[in-house]
XYZ file of C-alpha atoms in Angstrom:
486
model
C -97.400 -133.298 71.770
C -94.393 -130.886 72.033
C -91.065 -132.532 70.986
C -87.765 -131.750 72.991
C -86.742 -129.513 70.167
C -89.885 -127.550 70.402
C -89.634 -127.138 74.052
C -86.079 -126.098 73.854
C -87.034 -123.541 71.196
C -89.755 -122.234 73.341
C -87.333 -121.910 76.389
C -84.755 -119.958 74.271
C -84.879 -116.244 74.706
C -86.848 -114.425 72.011
C -83.994 -112.389 70.697
C -81.501 -115.323 70.403
C -82.818 -116.683 66.961
C -82.827 -113.322 65.115
C -79.383 -112.441 66.482
C -78.095 -115.795 65.196
C -79.705 -115.339 61.807
C -78.195 -111.882 61.370
C -74.756 -113.094 62.618
C -74.891 -115.944 60.151
C -75.944 -113.311 57.438
C -73.034 -111.037 58.255
C -70.504 -114.076 58.042
C -71.960 -115.003 54.657
C -71.912 -111.436 53.412
C -68.110 -111.147 54.271
C -67.603 -114.517 52.368
C -69.453 -113.093 49.358
C -67.701 -109.933 49.218
C -64.283 -111.790 49.615
C -65.301 -114.086 46.615
C -66.178 -110.971 44.585
C -62.944 -109.273 45.338
C -60.975 -112.517 44.582
C -62.730 -112.910 41.221
C -62.039 -109.234 40.325
C -58.307 -109.621 41.357
C -57.756 -112.732 39.238
C -59.500 -111.035 36.285
C -57.240 -108.117 36.634
C -54.242 -110.360 36.643
C -55.543 -112.256 33.539
C -56.341 -109.067 31.597
C -53.821 -106.500 32.676
C -51.180 -108.436 34.469
C -51.640 -106.629 37.691
C -54.329 -105.972 40.401
C -57.091 -103.682 39.082
C -56.909 -100.040 39.997
C -60.634 -100.206 41.026
C -60.221 -103.418 43.220
C -60.503 -101.425 46.483
C -63.256 -99.250 45.213
C -65.516 -101.990 43.892
C -64.869 -104.493 46.699
C -65.338 -101.786 49.366
C -68.406 -100.245 48.019
C -70.015 -103.729 47.509
C -69.180 -104.597 51.059
C -70.414 -101.202 52.474
C -73.559 -101.591 50.514
C -74.270 -105.109 51.617
C -73.289 -104.195 55.106
C -75.830 -101.235 55.222
C -78.584 -103.607 53.979
C -77.682 -105.992 56.889
C -77.882 -103.166 59.416
C -81.403 -102.365 58.022
C -82.467 -105.756 58.252
C -81.531 -105.978 61.927
C -83.949 -103.290 62.572
C -86.671 -103.740 59.901
C -86.666 -107.523 59.273
C -84.660 -109.243 61.978
C -86.310 -112.604 61.410
C -85.736 -112.600 57.599
C -83.906 -115.447 55.836
C -80.207 -115.054 56.360
C -79.139 -116.622 53.044
C -81.018 -114.394 50.631
C -78.775 -111.187 50.985
C -75.460 -113.033 50.706
C -76.488 -114.867 47.736
C -77.659 -111.576 45.965
C -74.399 -109.866 46.964
C -72.195 -112.546 45.626
C -74.124 -112.673 42.283
C -74.069 -108.965 41.985
C -70.326 -108.846 42.658
C -69.611 -111.652 40.013
C -71.593 -109.475 37.379
C -69.484 -106.470 38.158
C -66.340 -108.479 37.778
C -67.446 -109.882 34.470
C -68.477 -106.431 33.122
C -65.145 -104.958 34.158
C -63.139 -107.777 32.633
C -64.857 -107.688 29.188
C -64.513 -103.907 28.940
C -60.886 -104.020 30.091
C -60.220 -106.623 27.566
C -61.668 -104.466 24.802
C -59.725 -101.433 25.993
C -63.002 -99.412 26.587
C -62.329 -98.591 30.139
C -64.204 -99.174 33.418
C -67.118 -96.828 32.835
C -69.744 -99.564 32.394
C -68.564 -101.343 35.525
C -68.721 -97.998 37.340
C -72.296 -97.520 36.123
C -73.197 -101.000 37.252
C -71.770 -100.261 40.781
C -73.895 -97.225 40.860
C -76.866 -99.166 39.916
C -76.185 -101.577 42.712
C -76.254 -98.665 45.165
C -79.575 -97.623 43.713
C -80.878 -101.246 43.970
C -79.853 -101.550 47.572
C -81.562 -98.107 48.304
C -84.701 -99.526 46.499
C -84.433 -102.719 48.850
C -84.424 -100.494 51.901
C -87.204 -98.383 50.568
C -89.399 -101.541 49.899
C -88.580 -102.811 53.558
C -89.411 -99.423 55.089
C -92.710 -98.959 53.201
C -93.921 -102.606 53.313
C -93.749 -103.357 57.012
C -96.159 -106.276 56.545
C -97.041 -108.300 53.462
C -100.800 -107.511 53.898
C -100.738 -104.044 52.229
C -99.801 -105.854 48.982
C -103.414 -106.870 48.499
C -105.102 -103.559 48.796
C -105.112 -102.260 45.261
C -104.746 -105.287 42.871
C -106.449 -103.726 39.718
C -104.571 -100.399 40.064
C -101.330 -102.449 40.389
C -102.330 -104.247 37.229
C -103.125 -101.097 35.305
C -99.672 -99.491 36.425
C -97.813 -102.639 35.266
C -99.499 -102.783 31.814
C -98.905 -98.985 31.451
C -95.226 -99.357 32.185
C -94.890 -102.095 29.666
C -96.597 -100.243 26.913
C -94.873 -96.865 27.651
C -92.150 -97.427 25.269
C -94.742 -97.521 22.550
C -94.967 -93.686 22.717
C -93.078 -92.162 19.884
C -91.334 -89.377 21.816
C -89.856 -91.474 24.660
C -89.758 -95.019 23.369
C -86.592 -96.419 21.735
C -86.743 -99.158 19.169
C -83.519 -101.499 19.042
C -83.442 -104.441 16.818
C -87.154 -104.411 16.177
C -88.082 -104.322 20.000
C -89.378 -101.310 21.832
C -88.481 -101.842 25.366
C -86.707 -98.709 26.472
C -87.481 -95.115 27.473
C -84.829 -92.575 26.395
C -84.031 -89.346 28.229
C -81.485 -86.690 27.367
C -80.853 -87.401 23.848
C -81.092 -91.137 24.717
C -78.102 -90.773 26.971
C -80.017 -92.344 29.849
C -82.393 -95.303 29.142
C -84.834 -97.192 31.387
C -86.580 -100.528 30.591
C -89.892 -100.092 32.329
C -90.971 -103.762 31.775
C -88.401 -104.838 34.416
C -90.459 -103.054 37.160
C -93.809 -103.827 35.428
C -93.197 -107.529 35.993
C -92.969 -107.063 39.790
C -96.228 -105.118 39.875
C -98.040 -107.692 37.680
C -96.878 -110.481 40.084
C -98.200 -108.496 43.095
C -101.602 -108.107 41.124
C -101.803 -111.825 40.164
C -100.931 -112.842 43.794
C -103.715 -110.678 45.130
C -106.345 -111.807 42.519
C -105.396 -115.445 42.762
C -105.175 -115.489 46.447
C -108.570 -113.968 46.954
C -110.299 -116.219 44.353
C -108.315 -119.479 44.600
C -111.185 -121.547 46.018
C -113.507 -120.342 43.372
C -110.888 -120.989 40.729
C -110.104 -124.492 42.042
C -113.592 -125.717 42.674
C -115.524 -124.217 39.763
C -114.890 -126.413 36.839
C -116.685 -128.821 34.422
C -115.512 -132.423 34.216
C -114.926 -133.946 30.994
C -115.453 -137.753 31.069
C -114.909 -140.676 28.868
C -117.599 -142.983 30.266
C -116.892 -143.371 33.936
C -113.409 -142.071 33.589
C -112.620 -138.420 34.161
C -110.392 -137.156 31.572
C -109.676 -133.552 32.679
C -111.383 -130.489 34.066
C -112.458 -127.482 32.028
C -112.908 -123.986 33.748
C -116.138 -122.393 33.256
C -116.343 -119.362 30.997
C -116.727 -116.848 33.825
C -113.716 -118.370 35.569
C -111.763 -118.577 32.178
C -111.545 -114.730 32.146
C -108.230 -114.278 34.017
C -106.394 -116.858 31.766
C -107.864 -115.401 28.585
C -106.977 -111.775 29.814
C -103.347 -112.941 30.668
C -102.950 -114.512 27.210
C -104.410 -111.325 25.489
C -102.073 -109.277 27.551
C -99.125 -111.247 26.497
C -100.111 -110.986 22.837
C -100.689 -107.236 23.225
C -97.168 -106.875 24.737
C -95.805 -108.898 21.730
C -97.739 -106.777 19.160
C -97.080 -103.399 20.657
C -93.424 -103.641 21.804
C -92.212 -106.747 19.788
C -90.716 -108.022 23.039
C -90.782 -111.826 22.726
C -88.974 -112.487 25.988
C -91.114 -110.330 28.152
C -94.489 -111.924 26.762
C -92.956 -115.347 27.143
C -91.776 -114.911 30.711
C -95.075 -113.131 31.919
C -97.349 -115.685 30.551
C -95.169 -118.606 31.956
C -95.259 -116.878 35.352
C -98.961 -116.510 35.167
C -99.538 -120.262 34.369
C -97.118 -121.238 37.197
C -98.929 -119.033 39.698
C -102.306 -120.376 38.458
C -101.273 -123.842 39.056
C -99.721 -122.925 42.463
C -103.139 -121.347 43.469
C -105.416 -124.033 42.122
C -103.579 -127.159 41.588
C -105.386 -127.947 38.399
C -102.928 -129.483 35.761
C -105.636 -129.328 33.058
C -105.615 -125.542 33.374
C -101.992 -125.419 32.727
C -102.503 -127.703 29.624
C -105.124 -125.249 28.286
C -102.831 -122.220 29.102
C -99.893 -124.002 27.102
C -102.194 -124.751 24.097
C -103.127 -120.948 24.094
C -99.570 -120.018 24.255
C -98.526 -122.284 21.321
C -101.528 -120.874 19.240
C -100.166 -117.348 19.992
C -96.575 -118.286 19.198
C -97.727 -119.827 15.888
C -99.770 -116.767 15.005
C -96.744 -114.505 15.956
C -94.475 -116.598 13.653
C -96.876 -116.032 10.767
C -97.367 -112.320 11.442
C -94.154 -110.642 12.753
C -90.808 -110.737 10.837
C -88.591 -110.422 13.839
C -90.191 -113.618 15.454
C -89.483 -115.535 12.107
C -86.118 -114.180 12.159
C -85.436 -115.487 15.640
C -86.849 -118.898 14.976
C -84.727 -119.074 11.699
C -81.679 -118.199 13.534
C -82.438 -120.807 16.124
C -83.152 -123.701 13.707
C -80.193 -122.993 11.301
C -77.702 -120.676 12.787
C -74.737 -122.129 10.817
C -76.345 -121.296 7.311
C -73.993 -118.787 5.715
C -76.818 -116.624 4.577
C -78.345 -116.661 8.026
C -74.806 -115.974 9.630
C -74.039 -112.958 7.411
C -77.453 -111.342 7.468
C -77.988 -108.172 9.296
C -79.088 -109.131 12.797
C -78.372 -112.750 11.873
C -76.940 -115.603 13.683
C -73.435 -114.303 14.151
C -73.951 -113.435 17.858
C -75.377 -116.843 18.668
C -72.766 -118.794 16.854
C -69.742 -116.921 18.296
C -71.383 -117.474 21.715
C -71.520 -121.290 21.109
C -67.949 -121.266 20.060
C -66.896 -119.250 23.155
C -68.767 -121.817 25.430
C -66.822 -124.579 23.661
C -63.537 -122.824 24.042
C -64.181 -122.506 27.839
C -64.066 -126.261 28.124
C -64.366 -127.601 31.712
C -62.408 -124.993 33.705
C -62.239 -121.922 31.452
C -59.619 -119.914 29.824
C -59.900 -116.719 31.892
C -60.871 -113.227 30.876
C -59.049 -111.301 28.109
C -57.841 -114.370 25.923
C -61.003 -115.519 24.270
C -63.497 -114.441 21.695
C -66.301 -113.370 24.236
C -65.089 -109.833 24.534
C -65.766 -109.340 20.878
C -69.315 -110.622 20.809
C -72.051 -107.977 20.665
C -73.847 -107.572 24.077
C -71.382 -109.897 25.739
C -71.872 -108.017 28.972
C -75.746 -107.961 28.892
C -77.683 -110.539 26.808
C -74.753 -112.902 26.618
C -73.199 -112.476 29.944
C -73.511 -116.178 30.769
C -71.461 -116.833 27.605
C -68.772 -114.628 28.929
C -68.840 -116.285 32.261
C -68.756 -119.824 30.665
C -65.725 -118.976 28.512
C -63.813 -117.442 31.388
C -64.673 -119.988 34.065
C -65.579 -123.025 32.056
C -68.539 -125.388 32.658
C -67.537 -125.692 36.324
C -67.718 -121.921 36.776
C -70.890 -121.354 34.834
C -72.448 -124.286 36.658
C -71.512 -122.822 39.900
C -73.115 -119.370 38.812
C -76.206 -121.152 37.790
C -76.331 -123.064 41.071
C -76.110 -119.728 43.023
C -79.135 -118.480 40.889
C -80.992 -121.747 41.693
C -80.192 -121.351 45.425
C -81.571 -117.752 45.583
C -84.725 -119.055 43.647
C -84.993 -121.904 46.193
C -84.888 -119.350 48.975
C -87.804 -117.455 47.349
C -89.742 -120.695 47.281
C -88.881 -121.339 51.032
C -90.209 -117.860 51.793
C -93.451 -118.774 49.903
C -93.905 -122.132 51.753
C -93.392 -120.420 55.219
C -95.701 -117.620 54.459
C -98.850 -117.485 56.538
C -101.433 -116.183 54.022
C -102.211 -117.020 50.445
C -101.327 -113.560 48.845
C -97.858 -113.620 50.637
C -97.362 -117.296 49.304
C -98.229 -116.447 45.792
C -96.197 -113.248 45.780
C -93.000 -115.032 46.835
C -93.628 -117.807 44.625
C -94.409 -115.604 41.673
C -91.050 -113.645 42.100
C -89.218 -116.986 42.332
C -90.962 -118.311 39.194
C -89.856 -114.990 37.485
C -86.264 -115.532 38.426
C -86.310 -119.097 37.498
C -88.007 -118.549 34.026
C -85.875 -115.608 33.248
C -82.540 -117.587 33.887
C -84.047 -120.494 31.927
C -84.839 -118.301 28.825
C -81.365 -116.614 28.924
C -79.449 -120.012 29.493
C -81.681 -121.887 27.016
C -81.186 -119.097 24.470
C -77.287 -118.975 24.554
C -77.097 -122.761 24.350
C -79.657 -123.074 21.580
C -82.277 -124.871 23.613
C -84.779 -122.192 22.775
C -84.551 -119.119 20.475
C -82.547 -116.240 21.792
C -84.867 -113.542 23.071
C -82.531 -110.996 24.387
C -83.507 -111.196 28.072
C -81.186 -110.147 30.872
C -79.631 -112.470 33.497
C -80.652 -111.481 36.995
C -77.934 -109.593 38.857
C -75.221 -110.476 36.327
C -76.121 -108.532 33.184
C -75.375 -104.875 32.568
C -78.149 -102.724 32.941
C -79.779 -100.678 35.784
C -83.507 -101.542 35.266
C -83.118 -105.318 35.628
C -80.641 -104.863 38.625
C -82.822 -102.525 40.620
C -85.956 -104.506 40.023
C -84.260 -107.729 41.137
C -83.128 -105.982 44.436
C -86.733 -105.069 44.793
C -87.774 -108.795 44.381
C -85.061 -109.605 47.103
C -86.772 -107.135 49.524
C -90.151 -108.657 48.960
C -88.601 -112.195 49.800
C -86.953 -110.681 52.960
C -90.272 -109.193 54.160
C -92.225 -112.183 53.512
C -89.735 -114.535 55.232
C -89.527 -112.101 58.274
C -93.211 -112.052 58.627
C -93.357 -115.952 58.207
C -90.907 -116.543 60.838
C -91.531 -113.742 63.345
C -93.388 -115.269 66.395
C -97.102 -114.379 66.709
C -98.151 -111.910 69.526
C -100.315 -114.256 71.660
C -103.802 -113.025 72.235
C -104.749 -112.520 75.990
C -106.863 -115.225 77.559
C -110.576 -114.891 77.697
C -110.591 -114.818 81.516
C -107.836 -112.204 81.457
C -109.784 -110.130 79.058
C -113.008 -110.288 81.182
C -111.061 -109.464 84.284
C -109.578 -106.383 82.656
C -112.846 -105.263 81.417
C -114.439 -105.669 84.911
C -111.552 -103.799 86.402
C -112.187 -100.823 83.917
C -115.836 -100.844 84.756
C -115.035 -100.762 88.360
C -112.497 -97.950 88.075
C -114.955 -95.952 85.949
C -117.789 -96.379 88.474
C -115.399 -95.435 91.343
C -114.417 -92.321 89.532
C -118.172 -91.324 88.854
C -118.923 -91.821 92.674
C -115.888 -89.703 93.596
C -116.950 -87.011 91.188
C -120.555 -87.061 92.731
C -119.124 -86.691 96.157
């Protein structure tokens, strides 16, 4: 039975709700740009004692890009979630502020922040491109295996000797122009692999959920085991993660991708025992990697005993992690601001350890607020998944949300010594174009799926009306033939 709210919503004009969504979005975008500009102004006063010269450039450009994306959403995805774009905008703005402040404190100039602003423009252009090309979520399911092949090829491309670059034992980057310009293809490969997994699991979720062997202890069911022909996807994903670890020596990517696969498998089937089997396979692979690869052993040693003098002074040792822990401690509850701490002198403070820089500048309160913004954005991804009308769209949105959540956890856990430091980038915050552009593409997928989920269905014509229309067509055609004979 229809409730009063349902009847009121039905009586409301069709264009009212999208207009209100976009009006709310525009208001929140203005607030996000204002927060970013205020953060940059305060950072300039702390570091240089005056407002930054690029305050108007950075704030105006960020506002123009977010406004352009808002205008595109009004025409291409008017029913999309109004919170996603403002959350992405404020996180992007905070990242630009932190990068500018770190390099201003070091005296290295604003070039890196300028590059990040340029990458933001490329990311927003990628968002518009995805929204324009993917008008409905259904095309995502068409070529799953081609998508998987493209994703694995992108991950393994840095292995090639002529274009791949090895940095600290990991081959993640492609170098162009004497390595002046670099691209990290694994950032884009993750999105492609999520689309593949969503297509495969969405098509086979019933088979995967129902096909299992029961392991019983007397009359009590202990757990379920997948049959061998169904175990193939899990084994393939595990083998792909190990292959990535062996070929590129990228511990973070292999960890995040396999975690996303297990989460999507559980979301598709609801079988906890399968996740347990996957975790056992992961632990076995991690143990083998610790025995075989020196860089994995080094990461674990740094994690277990970072304050050992030999580990601290070694090349590629624990100095980065220890200095990051001290910087977080210096930040206290409310932070010490930019320019007066030790974060600016830490290696990769604007990329791998960007959360350390934010924690020192804004304290535990500010770092918690930034992590909360990331959590809110992830929650909107899960909300899009729950609202989606088909399984593949649900799994695509959920997979992207799992990716953002696991990536943030790996970075935050690494800098706080909860898990080994892996060198992952924080979404929207860390310096680097590949991560930023690929995250904007994820935002585009969420916007498209949420728009499709909330857009009213076009009602099918009643059966009687269809038959009447068919009869009228037959009557008109017979009349025209009679007229022609006359």
